[in-house]
PDB file of C-alpha atoms in Angstrom:
ATOM      1  CA  MET J   1      75.292-113.191 -63.714  1.00 48.00           C
ATOM      2  CA  ASP J   2      78.082-113.269 -66.012  1.00 56.00           C
ATOM      3  CA  LEU J   3      76.010-113.745 -69.339  1.00 56.00           C
ATOM      4  CA  ILE J   4      74.455-110.642 -68.424  1.00 59.00           C
ATOM      5  CA  VAL J   5      77.525-108.372 -68.458  1.00 62.00           C
ATOM      6  CA  PRO J   6      78.159-107.368 -72.159  1.00 62.00           C
ATOM      7  CA  SER J   7      81.686-108.012 -72.561  1.00 66.00           C
ATOM      8  CA  HIS J   8      84.188-106.896 -75.493  1.00 67.00           C
ATOM      9  CA  GLY J   9      82.877-109.599 -77.895  1.00 70.00           C
ATOM     10  CA  LEU J  10      79.347-109.109 -77.119  1.00 75.00           C
ATOM     11  CA  ILE J  11      80.256-105.291 -78.313  1.00 79.00           C
ATOM     12  CA  PHE J  12      81.802-106.460 -81.220  1.00 81.00           C
ATOM     13  CA  TRP J  13      78.820-108.715 -82.476  1.00 82.00           C
ATOM     14  CA  GLN J  14      76.612-105.880 -81.329  1.00 85.00           C
ATOM     15  CA  LEU J  15      78.439-103.409 -83.842  1.00 87.00           C
ATOM     16  CA  SER J  16      79.103-105.693 -86.568  1.00 88.00           C
ATOM     17  CA  ALA J  17      75.586-105.946 -86.721  1.00 89.00           C
ATOM     18  CA  LEU J  18      74.458-102.259 -86.814  1.00 93.00           C
ATOM     19  CA  VAL J  19      77.300-101.993 -89.648  1.00 92.00           C
ATOM     20  CA  TYR J  20      75.434-104.391 -91.641  1.00 92.00           C
ATOM     21  CA  LEU J  21      72.007-103.110 -91.476  1.00 93.00           C
ATOM     22  CA  GLY J  22      73.377-100.279 -92.638  1.00 93.00           C
ATOM     23  CA  PHE J  23      74.497-102.538 -95.633  1.00 92.00           C
ATOM     24  CA  TRP J  24      70.903-104.197 -95.821  1.00 93.00           C
ATOM     25  CA  VAL J  25      68.681-100.906 -96.401  1.00 94.00           C
ATOM     26  CA  TYR J  26      71.248 -98.781 -98.563  1.00 92.00           C
ATOM     27  CA  ALA J  27      70.993-101.942-100.936  1.00 91.00           C
ATOM     28  CA  LEU J  28      67.384-102.554-100.811  1.00 92.00           C
ATOM     29  CA  VAL J  29      67.082 -98.763-100.946  1.00 92.00           C
ATOM     30  CA  ASP J  30      69.347 -98.136-103.448  1.00 89.00           C
ATOM     31  CA  CYS J  31      67.723-101.410-105.791  1.00 89.00           C
ATOM     32  CA  LEU J  32      64.333 -99.314-105.123  1.00 89.00           C
ATOM     33  CA  ARG J  33      65.152 -96.287-106.439  1.00 87.00           C
ATOM     34  CA  ASN J  34      67.429 -97.489-109.739  1.00 83.00           C
ATOM     35  CA  ASP J  35      65.794 -98.416-112.848  1.00 83.00           C
ATOM     36  CA  PHE J  36      67.687-101.223-114.319  1.00 82.00           C
ATOM     37  CA  ARG J  37      67.964-102.380-118.071  1.00 81.00           C
ATOM     38  CA  GLY J  38      65.858-105.735-117.996  1.00 83.00           C
ATOM     39  CA  PRO J  39      61.811-106.335-117.350  1.00 83.00           C
ATOM     40  CA  ASN J  40      62.315-108.199-113.974  1.00 89.00           C
ATOM     41  CA  GLN J  41      65.880-107.546-112.578  1.00 87.00           C
ATOM     42  CA  LYS J  42      64.837-105.169-109.999  1.00 87.00           C
ATOM     43  CA  LEU J  43      62.291-107.938-108.580  1.00 91.00           C
ATOM     44  CA  ILE J  44      65.296-110.947-108.660  1.00 90.00           C
ATOM     45  CA  TRP J  45      67.274-108.215-107.445  1.00 90.00           C
ATOM     46  CA  ILE J  46      64.370-107.125-104.418  1.00 92.00           C
ATOM     47  CA  LEU J  47      64.303-110.801-103.249  1.00 93.00           C
ATOM     48  CA  LEU J  48      67.566-111.764-103.264  1.00 93.00           C
ATOM     49  CA  ILE J  49      68.324-109.263-100.444  1.00 92.00           C
ATOM     50  CA  LEU J  50      65.099-109.724 -99.263  1.00 93.00           C
ATOM     51  CA  PHE J  51      65.920-113.681 -98.873  1.00 94.00           C
ATOM     52  CA  ALA J  52      68.991-114.547 -98.888  1.00 91.00           C
ATOM     53  CA  GLN J  53      70.104-111.639 -95.879  1.00 85.00           C
ATOM     54  CA  ILE J  54      73.211-112.851 -95.300  1.00 83.00           C
ATOM     55  CA  ILE J  55      75.249-112.444 -99.030  1.00 90.00           C
ATOM     56  CA  GLY J  56      72.176-110.433-101.018  1.00 89.00           C
ATOM     57  CA  ALA J  57      73.046-107.167 -99.806  1.00 88.00           C
ATOM     58  CA  PHE J  58      76.791-107.414-100.554  1.00 88.00           C
ATOM     59  CA  LEU J  59      75.971-109.348-103.938  1.00 88.00           C
ATOM     60  CA  TYR J  60      73.805-106.233-104.821  1.00 86.00           C
ATOM     61  CA  LEU J  61      76.301-103.707-104.346  1.00 84.00           C
ATOM     62  CA  SER J  62      78.897-105.164-105.912  1.00 86.00           C
ATOM     63  CA  MET J  63      77.362-106.815-108.690  1.00 82.00           C
ATOM     64  CA  SER J  64      74.565-105.066-109.600  1.00 71.00           C
ATOM     65  CA  ARG J  65      76.289-101.763-111.425  1.00 70.00           C
ATOM     66  CA  SER J  66      76.749-103.572-115.072  1.00 67.00           C
ATOM     67  CA  THR J  67      72.743-103.784-114.771  1.00 69.00           C
ATOM     68  CA  LYS J  68      71.504-100.438-114.018  1.00 71.00           C
ATOM     69  CA  VAL J  69      70.652 -98.203-116.466  1.00 72.00           C
ATOM     70  CA  LYS J  70      73.260 -95.217-116.657  1.00 72.00           C
ATOM     71  CA  ARG J  71      71.688 -91.958-115.823  1.00 70.00           C
ATOM     72  CA  THR J  72      72.050 -89.070-117.617  1.00 76.00           C
ATOM     73  CA  PHE J  73      71.466 -84.879-117.179  1.00 77.00           C
ATOM     74  CA  LYS J  74      68.948 -84.033-119.748  1.00 77.00           C
ATOM     75  CA  PRO J  75      66.711 -81.232-119.002  1.00 77.00           C
ATOM     76  CA  ASP J  76      63.846 -79.619-121.455  1.00 77.00           C
ATOM     77  CA  PHE J  77      64.449 -76.134-121.502  1.00 77.00           C
ATOM     78  CA  SER J  78      61.352 -76.212-123.784  1.00 79.00           C
ATOM     79  CA  LYS J  79      58.641 -76.586-121.072  1.00 74.00           C
ATOM     80  CA  ILE J  80      60.209 -73.545-119.158  1.00 75.00           C
ATOM     81  CA  SER J  81      57.484 -70.500-118.959  1.00 66.00           C
ATOM     82  CA  ASN J  82      58.664 -67.148-120.567  1.00 61.00           C
ATOM     83  CA  SER J  83      57.313 -65.099-117.726  1.00 55.00           C
ATOM     84  CA  SER J  84      61.126 -64.815-116.934  1.00 54.00           C
ATOM     85  CA  LYS J  85      61.462 -62.930-119.660  1.00 54.00           C
ATOM     86  CA  ASP J  86      58.867 -60.100-119.087  1.00 49.00           C
TER      87      ASP J  86
END
């Protein structure tokens, strides 16, 4: 019966697994939403996150910043209709 009762060590491992799952989901979503400089870098990062689950997410979060395309805000105001001037 002692195996069924959760102890402090079990709760620690469950919380750490939950935190790691959050990092893993964040890394996967971030990888899918961003653009990369090379044509196959997104595929390589996704495969690394999926199949090297223990360190893949942490490698992506620490190393992918230099391979991403930097986003810039350049709105095209010429496409806005002139109905607001009337």
